[in-house]
Amino acid sequence: METPDPGRWSDLPVDILRSLLERLSFMDFHKAKMVCSNWYLFSKQTLGPKGRSSPLLLLSPEEGGCHLYNPEEDRVYKAKRDFSGYRFLGNSGKWFLVADSRSNLYIIDVFSDEKIDLPRLELVSKDGCVHNLEPLGDGDFEEILVGRNDGIRKSAEDLRGRVWVDEKTGDYVVVCRFDRCDYMRFCKKGDDRYREIQTRVGVTVLLKGLDDMVLNGYNLYVFTPRCSLRHIDLSGKDGFEDLIKQPMYTWYKPSPSAEEEERMKAYKFISESENIALVTRSGEVLLVHNYTYQSSTTTFEKHRMFRVYKRQLKNLEDPNTYKPWLVEVDSLGDEALFLDLGITVPADTTLGIEPNSIYFTRDDRVRLMPRSFLDICVYNLATKSIKRFSTLSSNFKIKDAQWFIPS
């Protein structure tokens, strides 16, 4: 019988390879996938370590670079690559949208050396574009209205973004914008420049502006300052299409009860925000109200609470008619909501994805909110209890963090 060549790692017997992969930590598992194409394909068919698909945190320390934290292991890993100088704008699975010090944009795999170069922000299709961006050399831009000479400086720190990547096909969509601007820009796989989406010019009143946005596949959902939802299809070859031509209502939250108002008087209000989230199984869009307050005791401890709302059908026979008043959702059921992504995912306690829970880091991911602060936690909607991670608060000075699910 011929003995396998010990130098050919790709030829390891299947049972040995399976045993090896199942014994690795989650970080070593992702490194092992990069050994060769055979190992990568087989990793898709094996359970691997428990943390393989568990929710993870990408941490951005104040000194630069990044670390990965696995709550299941309560362990922090140093990233394989040097990410010094990168800002992490958003993620889709293991893929992150990042900007370097000169505001060049990339999509990177945090577990390997794979990187996708994106067009420069100033490269934009002239069709429908009413803003020019002129690079200033330090990562900042000057924004100039077409036909004007004077501009407004846009800081690299104000750049926001969303990304979606299809692991199977390699297709991707990127949407980015500067805080306090009147447009978004997006590109897809194969594009050499962006297309511009206006948020004020030529937009109906209720859909003007942007308070939050969620990207899922080629569907972009925008929540506006007038509490209306804009739904944009980015799949077309020749641009984009607004699927909601004229909203017939705004989203109104029910007023708090007298009992609740009285209870809140015992606390000092700090801040509040509203975000949207997509239920991926049904396509329903939820409104998430998040507010922070401070105890009136001598500890001055900060607390956080979430309330979730959904639309009500006005006519059960017509799924496109809704009442203006939202109804509160008491439970997410067997779903977990990741606000960094703006989507829900199926819960799985074996992977550490807790049901009926909201995974949170901060509420100014899409737009600047002066009172916002980093607060890494998991909130249970039923018990209204909150879980934080002492390892992170005691060992690191963290500038930013984002939840992500590797696969």
mmCIF file with all atom_site columns, N, CA and C in Angstrom, residues 107 114 116-119 164-174 186-193 218 234:
data_model
loop_
_atom_site.group_PDB
_atom_site.id
_atom_site.type_symbol
_atom_site.label_atom_id
_atom_site.label_alt_id
_atom_site.label_comp_id
_atom_site.label_asym_id
_atom_site.label_entity_id
_atom_site.label_seq_id
_atom_site.pdbx_PDB_ins_code
_atom_site.Cartn_x
_atom_site.Cartn_y
_atom_site.Cartn_z
_atom_site.occupancy
_atom_site.B_iso_or_equiv
_atom_site.pdbx_formal_charge
_atom_site.auth_seq_id
_atom_site.auth_comp_id
_atom_site.auth_asym_id
_atom_site.auth_atom_id
_atom_site.pdbx_PDB_model_num
ATOM 1  N N  . ILE A 1 107 ? -13.141 46.044 0.556   1.00 0.00 ? 107 ILE A N  1
ATOM 2  C CA . ILE A 1 107 ? -13.836 44.995 1.286   1.00 0.00 ? 107 ILE A CA 1
ATOM 3  C C  . ILE A 1 107 ? -12.801 43.947 1.635   1.00 0.00 ? 107 ILE A C  1
ATOM 4  N N  . GLU A 1 114 ? -7.407  38.174 1.747   1.00 0.00 ? 114 GLU A N  1
ATOM 5  C CA . GLU A 1 114 ? -8.227  38.527 0.603   1.00 0.00 ? 114 GLU A CA 1
ATOM 6  C C  . GLU A 1 114 ? -8.779  39.938 0.761   1.00 0.00 ? 114 GLU A C  1
ATOM 7  N N  . ILE A 1 116 ? -10.825 43.219 -1.668  1.00 0.00 ? 116 ILE A N  1
ATOM 8  C CA . ILE A 1 116 ? -11.464 43.695 -2.893  1.00 0.00 ? 116 ILE A CA 1
ATOM 9  C C  . ILE A 1 116 ? -11.303 45.206 -2.948  1.00 0.00 ? 116 ILE A C  1
ATOM 10 N N  . ASP A 1 117 ? -10.652 45.709 -3.999  1.00 0.00 ? 117 ASP A N  1
ATOM 11 C CA . ASP A 1 117 ? -10.495 47.151 -4.181  1.00 0.00 ? 117 ASP A CA 1
ATOM 12 C C  . ASP A 1 117 ? -11.795 47.740 -4.720  1.00 0.00 ? 117 ASP A C  1
ATOM 13 N N  . LEU A 1 118 ? -12.195 48.861 -4.161  1.00 0.00 ? 118 LEU A N  1
ATOM 14 C CA . LEU A 1 118 ? -13.402 49.556 -4.614  1.00 0.00 ? 118 LEU A CA 1
ATOM 15 C C  . LEU A 1 118 ? -13.022 50.855 -5.317  1.00 0.00 ? 118 LEU A C  1
ATOM 16 N N  . PRO A 1 119 ? -13.909 51.395 -6.152  1.00 0.00 ? 119 PRO A N  1
ATOM 17 C CA . PRO A 1 119 ? -13.610 52.666 -6.829  1.00 0.00 ? 119 PRO A CA 1
ATOM 18 C C  . PRO A 1 119 ? -13.392 53.799 -5.824  1.00 0.00 ? 119 PRO A C  1
ATOM 19 N N  . TRP A 1 164 ? -22.882 44.449 1.600   1.00 0.00 ? 164 TRP A N  1
ATOM 20 C CA . TRP A 1 164 ? -23.471 43.107 1.530   1.00 0.00 ? 164 TRP A CA 1
ATOM 21 C C  . TRP A 1 164 ? -22.640 42.284 0.563   1.00 0.00 ? 164 TRP A C  1
ATOM 22 N N  . VAL A 1 165 ? -22.289 41.061 0.975   1.00 0.00 ? 165 VAL A N  1
ATOM 23 C CA . VAL A 1 165 ? -21.491 40.160 0.150   1.00 0.00 ? 165 VAL A CA 1
ATOM 24 C C  . VAL A 1 165 ? -22.195 38.811 0.085   1.00 0.00 ? 165 VAL A C  1
ATOM 25 N N  . ASP A 1 166 ? -22.319 38.272 -1.116  1.00 0.00 ? 166 ASP A N  1
ATOM 26 C CA . ASP A 1 166 ? -22.851 36.932 -1.320  1.00 0.00 ? 166 ASP A CA 1
ATOM 27 C C  . ASP A 1 166 ? -21.687 35.954 -1.307  1.00 0.00 ? 166 ASP A C  1
ATOM 28 N N  . GLU A 1 167 ? -21.605 35.129 -0.272  1.00 0.00 ? 167 GLU A N  1
ATOM 29 C CA . GLU A 1 167 ? -20.482 34.198 -0.118  1.00 0.00 ? 167 GLU A CA 1
ATOM 30 C C  . GLU A 1 167 ? -20.399 33.203 -1.274  1.00 0.00 ? 167 GLU A C  1
ATOM 31 N N  . LYS A 1 168 ? -21.530 32.815 -1.839  1.00 0.00 ? 168 LYS A N  1
ATOM 32 C CA . LYS A 1 168 ? -21.537 31.792 -2.881  1.00 0.00 ? 168 LYS A CA 1
ATOM 33 C C  . LYS A 1 168 ? -21.100 32.332 -4.236  1.00 0.00 ? 168 LYS A C  1
ATOM 34 N N  . THR A 1 169 ? -21.618 33.498 -4.607  1.00 0.00 ? 169 THR A N  1
ATOM 35 C CA . THR A 1 169 ? -21.350 34.034 -5.948  1.00 0.00 ? 169 THR A CA 1
ATOM 36 C C  . THR A 1 169 ? -20.227 35.062 -5.977  1.00 0.00 ? 169 THR A C  1
ATOM 37 N N  . GLY A 1 170 ? -19.918 35.645 -4.813  1.00 0.00 ? 170 GLY A N  1
ATOM 38 C CA . GLY A 1 170 ? -18.916 36.708 -4.782  1.00 0.00 ? 170 GLY A CA 1
ATOM 39 C C  . GLY A 1 170 ? -19.476 38.067 -5.143  1.00 0.00 ? 170 GLY A C  1
ATOM 40 N N  . ASP A 1 171 ? -20.782 38.152 -5.417  1.00 0.00 ? 171 ASP A N  1
ATOM 41 C CA . ASP A 1 171 ? -21.393 39.451 -5.705  1.00 0.00 ? 171 ASP A CA 1
ATOM 42 C C  . ASP A 1 171 ? -21.381 40.321 -4.444  1.00 0.00 ? 171 ASP A C  1
ATOM 43 N N  . TYR A 1 172 ? -21.361 41.628 -4.640  1.00 0.00 ? 172 TYR A N  1
ATOM 44 C CA . TYR A 1 172 ? -21.382 42.529 -3.484  1.00 0.00 ? 172 TYR A CA 1
ATOM 45 C C  . TYR A 1 172 ? -22.034 43.857 -3.856  1.00 0.00 ? 172 TYR A C  1
ATOM 46 N N  . VAL A 1 173 ? -22.500 44.543 -2.830  1.00 0.00 ? 173 VAL A N  1
ATOM 47 C CA . VAL A 1 173 ? -23.046 45.891 -2.962  1.00 0.00 ? 173 VAL A CA 1
ATOM 48 C C  . VAL A 1 173 ? -22.470 46.728 -1.831  1.00 0.00 ? 173 VAL A C  1
ATOM 49 N N  . VAL A 1 174 ? -22.083 47.958 -2.136  1.00 0.00 ? 174 VAL A N  1
ATOM 50 C CA . VAL A 1 174 ? -21.576 48.900 -1.142  1.00 0.00 ? 174 VAL A CA 1
ATOM 51 C C  . VAL A 1 174 ? -22.372 50.191 -1.247  1.00 0.00 ? 174 VAL A C  1
ATOM 52 N N  . PHE A 1 186 ? -23.478 54.352 -4.342  1.00 0.00 ? 186 PHE A N  1
ATOM 53 C CA . PHE A 1 186 ? -23.396 52.904 -4.255  1.00 0.00 ? 186 PHE A CA 1
ATOM 54 C C  . PHE A 1 186 ? -22.683 52.337 -5.473  1.00 0.00 ? 186 PHE A C  1
ATOM 55 N N  . CYS A 1 187 ? -22.094 51.165 -5.281  1.00 0.00 ? 187 CYS A N  1
ATOM 56 C CA . CYS A 1 187 ? -21.495 50.434 -6.385  1.00 0.00 ? 187 CYS A CA 1
ATOM 57 C C  . CYS A 1 187 ? -21.713 48.950 -6.157  1.00 0.00 ? 187 CYS A C  1
ATOM 58 N N  . LYS A 1 188 ? -21.612 48.184 -7.232  1.00 0.00 ? 188 LYS A N  1
ATOM 59 C CA . LYS A 1 188 ? -21.770 46.736 -7.194  1.00 0.00 ? 188 LYS A CA 1
ATOM 60 C C  . LYS A 1 188 ? -20.564 46.087 -7.857  1.00 0.00 ? 188 LYS A C  1
ATOM 61 N N  . LYS A 1 189 ? -20.489 44.776 -7.731  1.00 0.00 ? 189 LYS A N  1
ATOM 62 C CA . LYS A 1 189 ? -19.391 44.042 -8.346  1.00 0.00 ? 189 LYS A CA 1
ATOM 63 C C  . LYS A 1 189 ? -19.324 44.352 -9.842  1.00 0.00 ? 189 LYS A C  1
ATOM 64 N N  . GLY A 1 190 ? -18.136 44.678 -10.320 1.00 0.00 ? 190 GLY A N  1
ATOM 65 C CA . GLY A 1 190 ? -17.940 44.994 -11.731 1.00 0.00 ? 190 GLY A CA 1
ATOM 66 C C  . GLY A 1 190 ? -18.010 46.468 -12.052 1.00 0.00 ? 190 GLY A C  1
ATOM 67 N N  . ASP A 1 191 ? -18.491 47.301 -11.129 1.00 0.00 ? 191 ASP A N  1
ATOM 68 C CA . ASP A 1 191 ? -18.574 48.748 -11.373 1.00 0.00 ? 191 ASP A CA 1
ATOM 69 C C  . ASP A 1 191 ? -17.206 49.392 -11.214 1.00 0.00 ? 191 ASP A C  1
ATOM 70 N N  . ASP A 1 192 ? -16.915 50.386 -12.049 1.00 0.00 ? 192 ASP A N  1
ATOM 71 C CA . ASP A 1 192 ? -15.668 51.138 -11.913 1.00 0.00 ? 192 ASP A CA 1
ATOM 72 C C  . ASP A 1 192 ? -15.931 52.537 -11.362 1.00 0.00 ? 192 ASP A C  1
ATOM 73 N N  . ARG A 1 193 ? -17.170 52.817 -11.045 1.00 0.00 ? 193 ARG A N  1
ATOM 74 C CA . ARG A 1 193 ? -17.538 54.095 -10.441 1.00 0.00 ? 193 ARG A CA 1
ATOM 75 C C  . ARG A 1 193 ? -18.875 53.939 -9.705  1.00 0.00 ? 193 ARG A C  1
ATOM 76 N N  . TYR A 1 218 ? -29.757 43.295 -2.609  1.00 0.00 ? 218 TYR A N  1
ATOM 77 C CA . TYR A 1 218 ? -29.853 44.499 -3.434  1.00 0.00 ? 218 TYR A CA 1
ATOM 78 C C  . TYR A 1 218 ? -30.967 45.429 -2.954  1.00 0.00 ? 218 TYR A C  1
ATOM 79 N N  . LEU A 1 234 ? -31.532 48.106 -5.807  1.00 0.00 ? 234 LEU A N  1
ATOM 80 C CA . LEU A 1 234 ? -30.240 48.413 -6.422  1.00 0.00 ? 234 LEU A CA 1
ATOM 81 C C  . LEU A 1 234 ? -29.818 47.369 -7.454  1.00 0.00 ? 234 LEU A C  1
#
